[in-house]
Amino acid sequence: MIVFMIAVFLLGYVCIALEHPLKVNKAATALLLSVILWTAYMFYAPIMHGATTMEQLEHVKKLVTEVQLIEHLGDISEILFFLLGAMTIVELVDVHGGFTVITDKITTKNKRKLLWILAFITFFLSAILDNMTTAIVMTMLLRKIIHDKQDRWLFAGIVIVSANSGGAFSPIGDVTTIMLWIHGSVTTSHLIPELFFPSLISVIVPVAIASTFLKGEIKQAEHHVENSHGHPAANIITKAEKMSILILGVGSLIFVPIFKSITHLPPFLGVFFGMGILWVYTELLYHNKKHVEESRKARITHILSRIDTSTILFFLGILLSVAVLKETHILGDFSKMLDEKVGNFYIINIIIGIISSIVDNVPLVAGAMGMYDIASVGHYAVDGQFWIFLAYCAGVGGSILIIGSAAGVVVMGIEQINFIWYMKKISLITLIGYLTGAAFYIVQMHFLSPIIGG
């Protein structure tokens, strides 16, 4: 049964990768994959737990349906609701032309210069917000700046790389660093100074290579349709109102980690708080515009209908599928095999990072956290090199394939980027950047640690 589940999982990922040639939406494949794997697990669970009597069988069934599935669904729902809230906020700012306040300030038409500017903005913004939200915001900006699809896809690929690298060195920038931070494996005082330069290098290298593919000036989108969707709402509000919506939108996203640190509640509640503030604000704004036709307004009730639901369903299917691999100990056994066969924690983490571009990095990090106890001294102690390097590898490694990170999946959904195209154009330069940053970290910790305080 284990072999069957692994085979089904790999087949499902192949179908997702070949979404465009097969002409089957990846969300449909992911949902089918999750149902097949959970059904197989339901039949395998009694064997796994050694249930022989009817009483034991009933106990195992309840364990799977009422405990394991519900717990995983609860964890997954936090991600999905966060995604829903963040996408709604960004879409609301977008249709009201809020991002034009920023894009109008970017005047350069030189492709190479623009690539560097957007990469650095994304890198630092993702450390303050989170990589998924930043990827959404920056991709929306690209739709206003660049008309040519191939150029825009290249820029979007770099946005994914920059967002994931920026999130890796911040305790609130990526879900895996959040996990390690909350678990007590790493602290901010070590995570940021030790991973800042490796993460930055993992961006600089791909951008430097990608910039060689670009020549001349960008062909700008037909300006100035105030937003990427051409919604009339952008034309019925003033520039000051656009600025206020932008400030409220970005501010509400920045507030999320602050909300979490103060209340210790899940981040999706912080997103909902910001979404609620914007909802009230826009309702009051439209209340004062009674002379405007209702069809020209962009209330949140209308915005919700524009959200890419298929992306959310794709997340649901994939994360439910990965949950089965976790419950059947497939991922855990693989981690143990790495520990026994490889031994060197640097190499193990580099491999985990590469695998995270295929399999979601959350269960991989969770498996590592469950496999290794926090020691009092050494590489596995708090802020030990194993944990810090794991944060880098799991965060940055997800950029190697477009389906390897939340940021990649979101951008893939927004821009409809082809999986094979990303693999041909972005994957190799991202892998080079990932390995270069990893090498820098190793050299840094062996030769430069006194300088950075390690």
CSV table of N, CA, C and O in Angstrom, one decimal, residues 30-110:
chain,number,residue,atom,x,y,z
A,30,ALA,N,-5.1,17.9,-8.0
A,30,ALA,CA,-4.8,17.9,-6.6
A,30,ALA,C,-5.9,17.4,-5.7
A,30,ALA,O,-5.7,16.6,-4.7
A,31,LEU,N,-7.1,17.8,-6.0
A,31,LEU,CA,-8.3,17.3,-5.3
A,31,LEU,C,-8.5,15.8,-5.4
A,31,LEU,O,-8.7,15.1,-4.4
A,32,LEU,N,-8.4,15.3,-6.6
A,32,LEU,CA,-8.5,13.8,-6.9
A,32,LEU,C,-7.4,13.1,-6.1
A,32,LEU,O,-7.6,12.0,-5.5
A,33,LEU,N,-6.2,13.7,-6.2
A,33,LEU,CA,-5.0,13.0,-5.5
A,33,LEU,C,-5.3,12.9,-4.0
A,33,LEU,O,-5.0,11.9,-3.4
A,34,SER,N,-5.8,14.0,-3.4
A,34,SER,CA,-6.0,14.0,-2.0
A,34,SER,C,-7.1,12.9,-1.6
A,34,SER,O,-6.9,12.2,-0.6
A,35,VAL,N,-8.1,12.8,-2.3
A,35,VAL,CA,-9.2,11.8,-2.0
A,35,VAL,C,-8.7,10.4,-2.2
A,35,VAL,O,-8.9,9.5,-1.3
A,36,ILE,N,-7.9,10.1,-3.3
A,36,ILE,CA,-7.4,8.8,-3.5
A,36,ILE,C,-6.4,8.4,-2.4
A,36,ILE,O,-6.5,7.3,-1.8
A,37,LEU,N,-5.5,9.3,-2.0
A,37,LEU,CA,-4.6,9.0,-0.9
A,37,LEU,C,-5.2,8.8,0.5
A,37,LEU,O,-4.9,7.9,1.2
A,38,TRP,N,-6.2,9.6,0.8
A,38,TRP,CA,-6.9,9.5,2.1
A,38,TRP,C,-7.7,8.2,2.1
A,38,TRP,O,-7.8,7.5,3.1
A,39,THR,N,-8.3,7.8,0.9
A,39,THR,CA,-9.1,6.6,0.8
A,39,THR,C,-8.1,5.4,1.0
A,39,THR,O,-8.4,4.4,1.8
A,40,ALA,N,-7.0,5.4,0.4
A,40,ALA,CA,-6.0,4.3,0.5
A,40,ALA,C,-5.5,4.3,2.0
A,40,ALA,O,-5.3,3.1,2.5
A,41,TYR,N,-5.3,5.4,2.6
A,41,TYR,CA,-4.8,5.4,4.0
A,41,TYR,C,-5.9,4.9,4.9
A,41,TYR,O,-5.6,4.2,5.9
A,42,MET,N,-7.2,5.1,4.6
A,42,MET,CA,-8.2,4.6,5.5
A,42,MET,C,-8.2,3.0,5.5
A,42,MET,O,-8.4,2.4,6.5
A,43,PHE,N,-7.9,2.4,4.3
A,43,PHE,CA,-7.8,1.0,4.3
A,43,PHE,C,-6.5,0.5,4.9
A,43,PHE,O,-6.4,-0.7,5.4
A,44,TYR,N,-5.4,1.3,4.8
A,44,TYR,CA,-4.1,0.9,5.3
A,44,TYR,C,-3.9,1.1,6.8
A,44,TYR,O,-3.2,0.4,7.4
A,45,ALA,N,-4.7,2.1,7.3
A,45,ALA,CA,-4.5,2.4,8.7
A,45,ALA,C,-4.7,1.3,9.7
A,45,ALA,O,-3.9,1.1,10.6
A,46,PRO,N,-5.7,0.4,9.5
A,46,PRO,CA,-5.9,-0.7,10.4
A,46,PRO,C,-4.7,-1.6,10.4
A,46,PRO,O,-4.3,-2.2,11.5
A,47,ILE,N,-4.1,-1.9,9.2
A,47,ILE,CA,-2.9,-2.7,9.1
A,47,ILE,C,-1.7,-2.0,9.8
A,47,ILE,O,-1.0,-2.7,10.6
A,48,MET,N,-1.6,-0.7,9.6
A,48,MET,CA,-0.5,0.1,10.2
A,48,MET,C,-0.6,0.0,11.7
A,48,MET,O,0.5,0.0,12.4
A,49,HIS,N,-1.8,0.1,12.3
A,49,HIS,CA,-1.9,0.1,13.7
A,49,HIS,C,-2.2,-1.2,14.3
A,49,HIS,O,-2.4,-1.4,15.5
A,50,GLY,N,-2.1,-2.3,13.5
A,50,GLY,CA,-2.3,-3.6,14.0
A,50,GLY,C,-3.7,-4.0,14.5
A,50,GLY,O,-3.8,-4.7,15.5
A,51,ALA,N,-4.7,-3.4,13.9
A,51,ALA,CA,-6.1,-3.6,14.4
A,51,ALA,C,-6.6,-4.9,13.8
A,51,ALA,O,-6.5,-5.1,12.6
A,52,THR,N,-7.1,-5.8,14.7
A,52,THR,CA,-7.6,-7.1,14.3
A,52,THR,C,-9.1,-7.3,14.7
A,52,THR,O,-9.8,-7.9,13.9
A,53,THR,N,-9.5,-6.8,15.8
A,53,THR,CA,-10.8,-7.0,16.3
A,53,THR,C,-11.7,-5.8,15.7
A,53,THR,O,-11.2,-4.8,15.3
A,54,MET,N,-13.0,-6.0,15.8
A,54,MET,CA,-14.0,-5.0,15.3
A,54,MET,C,-13.8,-3.7,16.2
A,54,MET,O,-13.9,-2.6,15.6
A,55,GLU,N,-13.6,-3.9,17.4
A,55,GLU,CA,-13.5,-2.7,18.3
A,55,GLU,C,-12.2,-1.9,17.9
A,55,GLU,O,-12.3,-0.7,17.9
A,56,GLN,N,-11.1,-2.6,17.6
A,56,GLN,CA,-9.9,-1.9,17.2
A,56,GLN,C,-10.1,-1.3,15.9
A,56,GLN,O,-9.6,-0.1,15.6
A,57,LEU,N,-10.8,-1.9,15.0
A,57,LEU,CA,-11.1,-1.3,13.6
A,57,LEU,C,-11.9,-0.1,13.8
A,57,LEU,O,-11.6,0.9,13.1
A,58,GLU,N,-12.9,-0.1,14.6
A,58,GLU,CA,-13.7,1.1,14.8
A,58,GLU,C,-12.9,2.3,15.4
A,58,GLU,O,-13.0,3.4,15.1
A,59,HIS,N,-12.0,1.9,16.3
A,59,HIS,CA,-11.1,2.9,17.0
A,59,HIS,C,-10.2,3.6,15.9
A,59,HIS,O,-10.0,4.8,15.9
A,60,VAL,N,-9.6,2.7,15.0
A,60,VAL,CA,-8.7,3.3,14.0
A,60,VAL,C,-9.5,4.2,13.0
A,60,VAL,O,-9.0,5.2,12.6
A,61,LYS,N,-10.7,3.8,12.6
A,61,LYS,CA,-11.5,4.6,11.8
A,61,LYS,C,-11.8,5.9,12.4
A,61,LYS,O,-11.7,7.0,11.7
A,62,LYS,N,-12.2,6.0,13.6
A,62,LYS,CA,-12.4,7.2,14.3
A,62,LYS,C,-11.1,8.1,14.5
A,62,LYS,O,-11.2,9.3,14.4
A,63,LEU,N,-10.0,7.4,14.7
A,63,LEU,CA,-8.7,8.1,14.8
A,63,LEU,C,-8.4,8.8,13.5
A,63,LEU,O,-8.0,10.0,13.5
A,64,VAL,N,-8.7,8.1,12.3
A,64,VAL,CA,-8.4,8.7,11.0
A,64,VAL,C,-9.4,9.9,10.7
A,64,VAL,O,-9.0,11.0,10.3
A,65,THR,N,-10.7,9.6,10.9
A,65,THR,CA,-11.7,10.6,10.4
A,65,THR,C,-12.0,11.7,11.4
A,65,THR,O,-12.2,12.8,11.0
A,66,GLU,N,-11.9,11.4,12.7
A,66,GLU,CA,-12.2,12.4,13.7
A,66,GLU,C,-11.1,13.1,14.4
A,66,GLU,O,-11.2,14.1,15.1
A,67,VAL,N,-9.9,12.5,14.2
A,67,VAL,CA,-8.7,13.2,14.8
A,67,VAL,C,-7.7,13.6,13.8
A,67,VAL,O,-7.5,14.8,13.6
A,68,GLN,N,-7.1,12.7,13.0
A,68,GLN,CA,-6.1,13.0,12.1
A,68,GLN,C,-6.5,13.9,10.9
A,68,GLN,O,-6.0,15.0,10.7
A,69,LEU,N,-7.6,13.6,10.3
A,69,LEU,CA,-8.2,14.4,9.2
A,69,LEU,C,-8.6,15.7,9.6
A,69,LEU,O,-8.3,16.7,9.0
A,70,ILE,N,-9.3,15.8,10.8
A,70,ILE,CA,-9.8,17.1,11.3
A,70,ILE,C,-8.6,18.0,11.7
A,70,ILE,O,-8.6,19.2,11.4
A,71,GLU,N,-7.6,17.4,12.3
A,71,GLU,CA,-6.4,18.2,12.7
A,71,GLU,C,-5.7,18.8,11.5
A,71,GLU,O,-5.3,19.9,11.5
A,72,HIS,N,-5.5,17.9,10.5
A,72,HIS,CA,-4.8,18.4,9.3
A,72,HIS,C,-5.7,19.5,8.6
A,72,HIS,O,-5.1,20.5,8.1
A,73,LEU,N,-7.0,19.2,8.5
A,73,LEU,CA,-7.9,20.2,7.9
A,73,LEU,C,-7.8,21.5,8.6
A,73,LEU,O,-7.9,22.6,8.0
A,74,GLY,N,-7.7,21.5,10.0
A,74,GLY,CA,-7.7,22.7,10.7
A,74,GLY,C,-6.4,23.5,10.4
A,74,GLY,O,-6.4,24.7,10.2
A,75,ASP,N,-5.3,22.8,10.4
A,75,ASP,CA,-4.0,23.4,10.0
A,75,ASP,C,-4.0,24.0,8.6
A,75,ASP,O,-3.5,25.1,8.4
A,76,ILE,N,-4.5,23.2,7.7
A,76,ILE,CA,-4.6,23.6,6.3
A,76,ILE,C,-5.5,24.8,6.2
A,76,ILE,O,-5.3,25.8,5.4
A,77,SER,N,-6.6,24.8,6.9
A,77,SER,CA,-7.6,25.9,6.8
A,77,SER,C,-7.0,27.3,7.2
A,77,SER,O,-7.3,28.3,6.7
A,78,GLU,N,-6.0,27.2,8.2
A,78,GLU,CA,-5.3,28.5,8.6
A,78,GLU,C,-4.6,29.1,7.4
A,78,GLU,O,-4.7,30.3,7.1
A,79,ILE,N,-4.0,28.2,6.6
A,79,ILE,CA,-3.3,28.7,5.4
A,79,ILE,C,-4.3,29.2,4.3
A,79,ILE,O,-4.1,30.2,3.7
A,80,LEU,N,-5.3,28.4,4.1
A,80,LEU,CA,-6.3,28.8,3.1
A,80,LEU,C,-7.0,30.1,3.4
A,80,LEU,O,-7.2,30.9,2.5
A,81,PHE,N,-7.4,30.3,4.7
A,81,PHE,CA,-8.1,31.5,5.1
A,81,PHE,C,-7.2,32.7,5.0
A,81,PHE,O,-7.6,33.8,4.7
A,82,PHE,N,-5.9,32.4,5.4
A,82,PHE,CA,-4.9,33.5,5.2
A,82,PHE,C,-4.8,33.9,3.8
A,82,PHE,O,-4.7,35.1,3.4
A,83,LEU,N,-4.7,32.9,2.9
A,83,LEU,CA,-4.6,33.2,1.5
A,83,LEU,C,-5.8,33.9,1.0
A,83,LEU,O,-5.7,34.9,0.2
A,84,LEU,N,-7.0,33.5,1.4
A,84,LEU,CA,-8.2,34.2,1.0
A,84,LEU,C,-8.2,35.6,1.4
A,84,LEU,O,-8.6,36.5,0.6
A,85,GLY,N,-7.9,35.9,2.7
A,85,GLY,CA,-7.9,37.3,3.2
A,85,GLY,C,-6.8,38.1,2.5
A,85,GLY,O,-7.1,39.3,2.1
A,86,ALA,N,-5.6,37.6,2.3
A,86,ALA,CA,-4.5,38.3,1.6
A,86,ALA,C,-4.9,38.6,0.2
A,86,ALA,O,-4.7,39.8,-0.3
A,87,MET,N,-5.4,37.7,-0.5
A,87,MET,CA,-5.8,37.9,-1.9
A,87,MET,C,-6.9,38.9,-2.0
A,87,MET,O,-6.9,39.7,-3.0
A,88,THR,N,-7.8,38.9,-1.1
A,88,THR,CA,-8.9,39.8,-1.1
A,88,THR,C,-8.4,41.3,-0.9
A,88,THR,O,-8.8,42.2,-1.6
A,89,ILE,N,-7.5,41.4,0.1
A,89,ILE,CA,-7.0,42.8,0.3
A,89,ILE,C,-6.2,43.3,-0.9
A,89,ILE,O,-6.4,44.4,-1.3
A,90,VAL,N,-5.3,42.4,-1.4
A,90,VAL,CA,-4.5,42.8,-2.6
A,90,VAL,C,-5.4,43.2,-3.8
A,90,VAL,O,-5.2,44.2,-4.5
A,91,GLU,N,-6.4,42.3,-4.0
A,91,GLU,CA,-7.4,42.6,-5.1
A,91,GLU,C,-8.1,43.9,-4.9
A,91,GLU,O,-8.4,44.6,-5.9
A,92,LEU,N,-8.5,44.2,-3.7
A,92,LEU,CA,-9.3,45.4,-3.4
A,92,LEU,C,-8.4,46.6,-3.7
A,92,LEU,O,-8.9,47.6,-4.3
A,93,VAL,N,-7.1,46.6,-3.3
A,93,VAL,CA,-6.2,47.7,-3.6
A,93,VAL,C,-6.0,47.8,-5.1
A,93,VAL,O,-6.0,48.9,-5.6
A,94,ASP,N,-5.9,46.6,-5.7
A,94,ASP,CA,-5.6,46.6,-7.2
A,94,ASP,C,-6.8,47.2,-8.0
A,94,ASP,O,-6.5,48.1,-8.8
A,95,VAL,N,-8.0,46.8,-7.8
A,95,VAL,CA,-9.1,47.3,-8.6
A,95,VAL,C,-9.4,48.8,-8.4
A,95,VAL,O,-10.0,49.5,-9.2
A,96,HIS,N,-8.9,49.3,-7.2
A,96,HIS,CA,-9.1,50.7,-7.0
A,96,HIS,C,-7.9,51.5,-7.4
A,96,HIS,O,-7.8,52.8,-7.2
A,97,GLY,N,-7.0,50.9,-8.1
A,97,GLY,CA,-5.8,51.6,-8.7
A,97,GLY,C,-4.8,52.0,-7.6
A,97,GLY,O,-4.0,52.9,-7.9
A,98,GLY,N,-4.8,51.4,-6.4
A,98,GLY,CA,-3.9,51.7,-5.4
A,98,GLY,C,-2.4,51.5,-5.7
A,98,GLY,O,-1.6,52.3,-5.4
A,99,PHE,N,-2.2,50.5,-6.5
A,99,PHE,CA,-0.8,50.2,-6.8
A,99,PHE,C,-0.2,51.1,-7.8
A,99,PHE,O,1.0,51.2,-8.0
A,100,THR,N,-1.0,51.9,-8.5
A,100,THR,CA,-0.5,52.8,-9.5
A,100,THR,C,0.2,54.0,-8.7
A,100,THR,O,1.1,54.6,-9.3
A,101,VAL,N,-0.1,54.1,-7.5
A,101,VAL,CA,0.6,55.1,-6.6
A,101,VAL,C,2.1,54.8,-6.6
A,101,VAL,O,3.0,55.6,-6.6
A,102,ILE,N,2.4,53.4,-6.5
A,102,ILE,CA,3.8,53.0,-6.5
A,102,ILE,C,4.3,52.9,-7.9
A,102,ILE,O,5.5,53.3,-8.2
A,103,THR,N,3.6,52.3,-8.8
A,103,THR,CA,4.1,52.0,-10.2
A,103,THR,C,4.4,53.3,-10.9
A,103,THR,O,5.3,53.4,-11.7
A,104,ASP,N,3.7,54.3,-10.6
A,104,ASP,CA,3.9,55.6,-11.3
A,104,ASP,C,5.3,56.2,-10.9
A,104,ASP,O,5.9,57.1,-11.5
A,105,LYS,N,5.8,55.7,-9.7
A,105,LYS,CA,7.1,56.2,-9.2
A,105,LYS,C,8.3,55.5,-9.9
A,105,LYS,O,9.4,55.9,-9.9
A,106,ILE,N,8.0,54.3,-10.5
A,106,ILE,CA,9.0,53.5,-11.2
A,106,ILE,C,9.0,54.0,-12.6
A,106,ILE,O,8.2,53.6,-13.4
A,107,THR,N,10.0,54.8,-12.9
A,107,THR,CA,10.0,55.5,-14.3
A,107,THR,C,11.0,54.8,-15.2
A,107,THR,O,10.9,55.0,-16.4
A,108,THR,N,11.9,54.0,-14.7
A,108,THR,CA,12.9,53.4,-15.6
A,108,THR,C,12.2,52.4,-16.6
A,108,THR,O,11.3,51.7,-16.2
A,109,LYS,N,12.7,52.4,-17.8
A,109,LYS,CA,12.2,51.5,-18.8
A,109,LYS,C,13.3,50.5,-19.2
A,109,LYS,O,13.0,49.6,-20.0
A,110,ASN,N,14.5,50.6,-18.6
A,110,ASN,CA,15.5,49.7,-18.8
A,110,ASN,C,15.2,48.3,-18.1
A,110,ASN,O,15.0,48.3,-16.9
